[in-house]
Tab-separated table of C-alpha atoms in Angstrom:
chain	number	residue	atom	x	y	z
K	231	VAL	CA	2.122	-23.123	-29.281
K	232	THR	CA	-1.254	-21.788	-28.228
K	233	ALA	CA	-3.991	-21.008	-30.771
K	234	ARG	CA	-7.069	-18.747	-29.865
K	235	PRO	CA	-9.256	-18.726	-33.055
K	236	PRO	CA	-12.451	-16.648	-32.970
K	237	GLY	CA	-15.587	-18.674	-32.085
K	238	LEU	CA	-13.550	-21.626	-30.993
K	239	ALA	CA	-11.836	-22.725	-27.793
K	240	MET	CA	-8.150	-22.178	-27.316
K	241	ALA	CA	-5.797	-25.250	-27.815
K	242	ARG	CA	-2.222	-25.715	-26.881
K	243	GLU	CA	0.362	-28.247	-28.199
K	244	SER	CA	4.116	-28.668	-27.432
K	245	ILE	CA	6.736	-29.346	-30.131
K	246	GLU	CA	10.598	-29.597	-30.382
K	247	VAL	CA	12.138	-28.052	-33.242
K	248	TRP	CA	15.839	-29.164	-34.086
K	249	SER	CA	16.349	-28.535	-37.842
K	250	GLY	CA	14.740	-28.770	-41.152
K	251	LYS	CA	10.940	-28.432	-41.470
K	252	THR	CA	8.646	-29.236	-38.659
K	253	GLU	CA	4.784	-29.522	-39.028
K	254	LEU	CA	2.436	-28.998	-36.219
K	255	LYS	CA	-1.237	-29.742	-36.081
K	256	ILE	CA	-3.534	-28.016	-33.663
K	257	VAL	CA	-7.175	-29.099	-33.093
K	258	CYS	CA	-9.545	-26.510	-31.668
K	259	GLU	CA	-12.791	-27.669	-30.220
K	260	ARG	CA	-16.104	-25.755	-30.284
K	261	GLY	CA	-15.662	-25.787	-26.472
K	262	GLN	CA	-18.049	-24.795	-23.747
K	263	GLY	CA	-19.865	-21.410	-23.020
K	264	ILE	CA	-21.554	-20.136	-20.144
K	265	ASP	CA	-24.198	-17.268	-19.588
K	266	LEU	CA	-23.146	-15.557	-16.363
K	267	THR	CA	-25.258	-13.271	-14.132
K	268	VAL	CA	-23.647	-11.201	-11.496
K	269	ILE	CA	-26.065	-9.640	-8.876
K	270	ASP	CA	-25.769	-7.702	-5.719
K	271	ALA	CA	-26.376	-10.149	-2.894
K	272	ALA	CA	-28.378	-7.453	-0.902
K	273	THR	CA	-30.745	-6.166	-3.497
K	274	GLY	CA	-30.542	-8.751	-6.332
K	275	ALA	CA	-29.858	-5.982	-8.843
K	276	GLY	CA	-27.412	-6.741	-11.733
K	277	VAL	CA	-23.841	-5.546	-11.201
K	278	ARG	CA	-22.513	-3.592	-14.115
K	279	SER	CA	-18.821	-3.810	-15.334
K	280	ALA	CA	-17.868	-6.641	-13.146
K	281	ARG	CA	-14.849	-8.642	-14.619
K	282	ALA	CA	-15.437	-12.346	-14.806
K	283	SER	CA	-13.042	-15.048	-15.569
K	284	VAL	CA	-13.189	-18.735	-16.044
K	285	ILE	CA	-9.981	-20.009	-14.304
K	286	GLY	CA	-8.329	-23.367	-14.635
K	287	ALA	CA	-4.831	-24.932	-14.247
K	288	GLY	CA	-2.300	-23.602	-16.565
K	289	PHE	CA	1.229	-22.464	-16.746
K	290	PRO	CA	2.643	-21.940	-14.297
K	291	LEU	CA	-0.138	-22.140	-11.828
K	292	ILE	CA	-3.465	-20.813	-13.120
K	293	GLU	CA	-4.840	-19.451	-16.296
K	294	ALA	CA	-7.848	-17.486	-17.368
K	295	LEU	CA	-9.491	-19.617	-19.989
K	296	ALA	CA	-12.312	-16.923	-20.716
K	297	VAL	CA	-12.660	-13.464	-19.679
K	298	GLY	CA	-15.538	-11.059	-20.010
K	299	ARG	CA	-17.269	-7.805	-18.475
K	300	THR	CA	-20.938	-7.591	-17.410
K	301	ASP	CA	-23.418	-5.402	-19.182
K	302	GLY	CA	-25.866	-3.066	-17.525
K	303	GLU	CA	-28.013	-5.964	-16.429
K	304	GLY	CA	-25.220	-7.830	-14.835
K	305	ARG	CA	-24.778	-10.343	-17.544
K	306	ALA	CA	-21.780	-11.650	-19.593
K	307	ARG	CA	-21.085	-14.413	-22.025
K	308	LEU	CA	-17.987	-16.373	-21.309
K	309	GLY	CA	-16.314	-18.606	-23.678
K	310	PRO	CA	-15.973	-20.685	-25.580
K	311	PHE	CA	-13.236	-22.363	-23.459
K	312	PRO	CA	-11.889	-25.861	-23.807
K	313	LEU	CA	-13.761	-28.764	-22.149
K	314	ARG	CA	-10.420	-29.990	-20.699
K	315	ASP	CA	-7.229	-28.420	-19.367
K	316	PRO	CA	-5.151	-27.442	-22.350
K	317	ASP	CA	-2.005	-28.738	-20.534
K	318	GLY	CA	-3.778	-31.405	-18.308
K	319	GLY	CA	-2.872	-29.188	-15.215
K	320	SER	CA	-0.322	-26.734	-13.934
K	321	MET	CA	3.057	-27.523	-12.723
K	322	PHE	CA	1.562	-28.143	-9.223
K	323	GLY	CA	-1.233	-30.327	-10.441
K	324	ARG	CA	-5.012	-29.467	-10.946
K	325	MET	CA	-6.538	-26.585	-9.305
K	326	PRO	CA	-8.289	-27.377	-5.947
K	327	GLY	CA	-11.922	-27.657	-6.593
K	328	GLY	CA	-11.588	-27.888	-10.368
K	329	ARG	CA	-12.367	-24.869	-12.669
K	330	ARG	CA	-13.734	-21.701	-10.998
K	331	ILE	CA	-15.551	-18.445	-12.020
K	332	LEU	CA	-13.841	-15.499	-10.512
K	333	VAL	CA	-15.688	-12.147	-10.398
K	334	GLN	CA	-14.094	-8.819	-9.320
K	335	HIS	CA	-15.480	-5.386	-9.020
K	336	PRO	CA	-14.059	-2.319	-7.266
K	337	GLY	CA	-17.144	-1.759	-5.069
K	338	TYR	CA	-17.417	-5.501	-3.874
K	339	ALA	CA	-15.447	-8.192	-2.492
K	340	ASP	CA	-13.740	-10.715	-4.890
K	341	ALA	CA	-16.027	-13.802	-5.171
K	342	SER	CA	-15.581	-17.136	-6.824
K	343	VAL	CA	-17.791	-20.134	-7.398
K	344	GLN	CA	-17.066	-23.531	-8.730
K	345	LEU	CA	-17.854	-24.119	-12.480
K	346	GLU	CA	-19.895	-27.265	-12.621
K	347	ASP	CA	-19.290	-29.736	-15.613
K	348	GLY	CA	-21.639	-29.134	-18.326
K	349	ALA	CA	-23.188	-25.968	-16.798
K	350	VAL	CA	-24.528	-23.567	-19.443
K	351	SER	CA	-25.265	-20.794	-17.031
K	352	ALA	CA	-24.348	-19.591	-13.512
K	353	GLN	CA	-25.198	-16.815	-11.105
K	354	VAL	CA	-22.647	-15.041	-8.682
K	355	PRO	CA	-23.772	-12.870	-5.922
K	356	LEU	CA	-21.512	-10.140	-4.766
K	357	VAL	CA	-21.064	-8.679	-1.176
K	358	ARG	CA	-19.809	-5.333	-0.238
K	359	GLY	CA	-17.323	-7.036	2.058
K	360	GLY	CA	-15.864	-5.820	5.233
K	361	GLU	CA	-13.620	-2.996	6.259
K	362	ILE	CA	-10.496	-2.874	8.391
K	363	HIS	CA	-9.757	0.374	10.217
K	364	GLY	CA	-6.864	0.841	12.163
K	365	VAL	CA	-4.060	2.961	13.476
K	366	ILE	CA	-0.248	2.385	13.904
K	367	ARG	CA	1.144	3.965	17.099
K	368	TRP	CA	4.470	4.312	18.681
K	369	GLY	CA	3.579	4.019	22.269
K	370	GLU	CA	1.228	7.029	22.677
K	371	ASP	CA	2.736	8.969	19.773
K	372	PRO	CA	2.104	8.751	16.040
K	373	PRO	CA	4.433	6.470	14.060
K	374	LEU	CA	7.952	7.603	13.044
K	375	SER	CA	7.486	6.927	9.444
K	376	ILE	CA	5.031	5.676	6.751
K	377	TYR	CA	4.662	1.805	6.737
K	378	MET	CA	3.504	-0.739	4.202
K	379	LEU	CA	0.732	-3.210	5.178
K	380	VAL	CA	0.211	-6.660	3.805
K	381	LEU	CA	-3.258	-8.247	4.393
K	382	GLN	CA	-3.271	-12.149	3.561
K	383	GLY	CA	-6.046	-14.499	4.002
K	384	THR	CA	-5.377	-17.500	6.285
K	385	GLY	CA	-8.847	-19.021	6.474
K	386	GLU	CA	-10.329	-21.711	4.200
K	387	ARG	CA	-13.687	-20.081	2.972
K	388	ASP	CA	-12.295	-19.807	-0.378
K	389	GLU	CA	-9.302	-21.921	-1.353
K	390	LEU	CA	-8.791	-20.208	-4.607
K	391	LEU	CA	-8.834	-16.724	-3.403
K	392	GLN	CA	-6.493	-17.750	-0.557
K	393	ALA	CA	-4.015	-19.557	-2.602
K	394	PHE	CA	-3.675	-17.802	-5.862
K	395	LEU	CA	-4.635	-14.177	-5.653
K	396	PRO	CA	-2.005	-11.700	-4.347
K	397	PRO	CA	-2.290	-10.385	-0.995
K	398	ARG	CA	-3.653	-6.752	-0.332
K	399	LEU	CA	-1.002	-4.181	-0.272
K	400	GLY	CA	-1.405	-0.793	1.514
K	401	ARG	CA	0.150	2.043	3.026
K	402	SER	CA	-0.244	3.901	6.327
K	403	HIS	CA	-1.120	7.606	6.625
K	404	ARG	CA	1.513	9.959	8.098
K	405	ALA	CA	-0.672	9.880	11.229
K	406	GLY	CA	-0.637	6.184	11.265
K	407	ALA	CA	-4.223	5.529	10.022
K	408	VAL	CA	-4.798	2.267	8.193
K	409	ARG	CA	-7.642	1.285	5.974
K	410	SER	CA	-8.671	-1.467	3.717
K	411	SER	CA	-12.199	-2.026	2.204
K	412	THR	CA	-14.136	-4.496	0.257
K	413	VAL	CA	-12.362	-7.343	1.957
K	414	PRO	CA	-13.906	-10.800	1.584
K	415	ALA	CA	-15.045	-12.362	4.838
K	416	GLY	CA	-12.516	-14.761	6.421
K	417	THR	CA	-9.496	-14.873	8.825
K	418	TYR	CA	-6.439	-12.810	7.894
K	419	ARG	CA	-2.887	-11.961	8.670
K	420	LEU	CA	-1.994	-8.354	8.973
K	421	SER	CA	1.745	-7.693	8.569
K	422	VAL	CA	3.528	-4.282	8.844
K	423	PHE	CA	6.640	-3.693	7.049
K	424	ASP	CA	9.168	-0.825	6.461
K	425	ARG	CA	8.081	1.099	3.346
K	426	PHE	CA	9.349	-0.820	0.323
K	427	LEU	CA	7.326	0.482	-2.544
K	428	ASP	CA	9.043	3.950	-2.685
K	429	GLU	CA	11.781	3.072	-5.046
K	430	ASP	CA	12.373	1.647	-8.605
K	431	PRO	CA	11.080	-2.011	-8.203
K	432	ILE	CA	13.730	-3.313	-10.771
K	433	LEU	CA	16.424	-1.738	-8.487
K	434	LEU	CA	14.791	-3.495	-5.483
K	435	MET	CA	14.846	-6.847	-7.266
K	436	MET	CA	18.430	-6.358	-8.438
K	437	GLY	CA	19.568	-5.458	-4.982
K	438	GLN	CA	17.599	-8.519	-3.671
K	439	LYS	CA	16.330	-6.361	-0.761
K	440	GLU	CA	14.063	-7.842	1.652
K	441	PRO	CA	11.604	-5.472	3.456
K	442	THR	CA	11.797	-5.562	7.369
K	443	MET	CA	8.706	-6.782	9.171
K	444	VAL	CA	8.064	-4.745	12.172
K	445	HIS	CA	4.639	-6.237	13.289
K	446	ARG	CA	2.339	-9.061	12.613
K	447	GLU	CA	-1.382	-9.677	13.586
K	448	ASP	CA	-2.665	-13.219	13.034
K	449	GLY	CA	-6.303	-14.346	13.325
K	450	GLU	CA	-7.889	-11.198	12.443
K	451	GLU	CA	-11.711	-12.176	11.897
K	452	LEU	CA	-13.585	-10.356	9.372
K	453	GLU	CA	-17.338	-10.711	8.674
K	454	THR	CA	-19.275	-10.300	5.495
K	455	ALA	CA	-20.191	-6.706	6.274
K	456	GLY	CA	-18.996	-4.342	9.054
K	457	THR	CA	-15.799	-2.834	10.272
K	458	THR	CA	-13.108	-4.371	12.240
K	459	THR	CA	-10.921	-1.978	14.292
K	460	ILE	CA	-7.356	-2.639	15.468
K	461	THR	CA	-4.602	-0.741	16.971
K	462	ILE	CA	-0.954	-1.662	16.323
K	463	ASP	CA	1.882	-0.604	18.756
K	464	ILE	CA	5.312	-0.893	17.117
K	465	SER	CA	7.164	0.590	20.125
K	466	PRO	CA	9.599	-1.501	22.111
K	467	THR	CA	6.972	-1.820	24.881
K	468	GLY	CA	4.262	-2.866	22.422
K	469	ARG	CA	3.713	-6.233	20.674
K	470	GLY	CA	5.674	-5.716	17.600
K	471	GLU	CA	9.100	-6.844	16.644
K	472	THR	CA	11.957	-4.228	17.185
């Protein structure tokens, strides 16, 4: 049972109900709040409409303990949230690095910073991130079909973003063009699959269909800003699997 009363931190208790009357007491604390400022790392100006979350261990992996959106000056009040993990950790233990503040905005790369114990304010700078531009070829010709692309972080610059956020999904153009923007700096694995998001997802799950990987690029380094250009040859004479 989870309680989220206005003005107090959420609290959670487990209970077993067999028969008859069962009484449960949930104690909600005043909790902790934090004043967050989100700025553009290049200009120092506040970033409006950024989504900020306080993330901690929860069921089954992580849980947003507080969520807010920045105003015109880049400020948001997050909380109150519990001083301790409601469940004492997730099914896989506590989060690496403790609690984090995760900030997301369509025009910037995702960013997260550690939430220090007892902190009442924090500032998160956002960078535009890098871009990946590429082309899928079949030898010297355009590809035979549209392909799905999966971009997954493999570096260790931000353990939270790498371990818990889903990978980037994309789709190639009919001419084979590939693009992904606002990507955080780091090392990535780029995988190319047969198109698998063109059907009813429920039918895909019921049929237990596994998409076929046709190519994989490991160790793609992406800087904070700039463009990384790649060419993927999926023909039998290229580096891709057939």
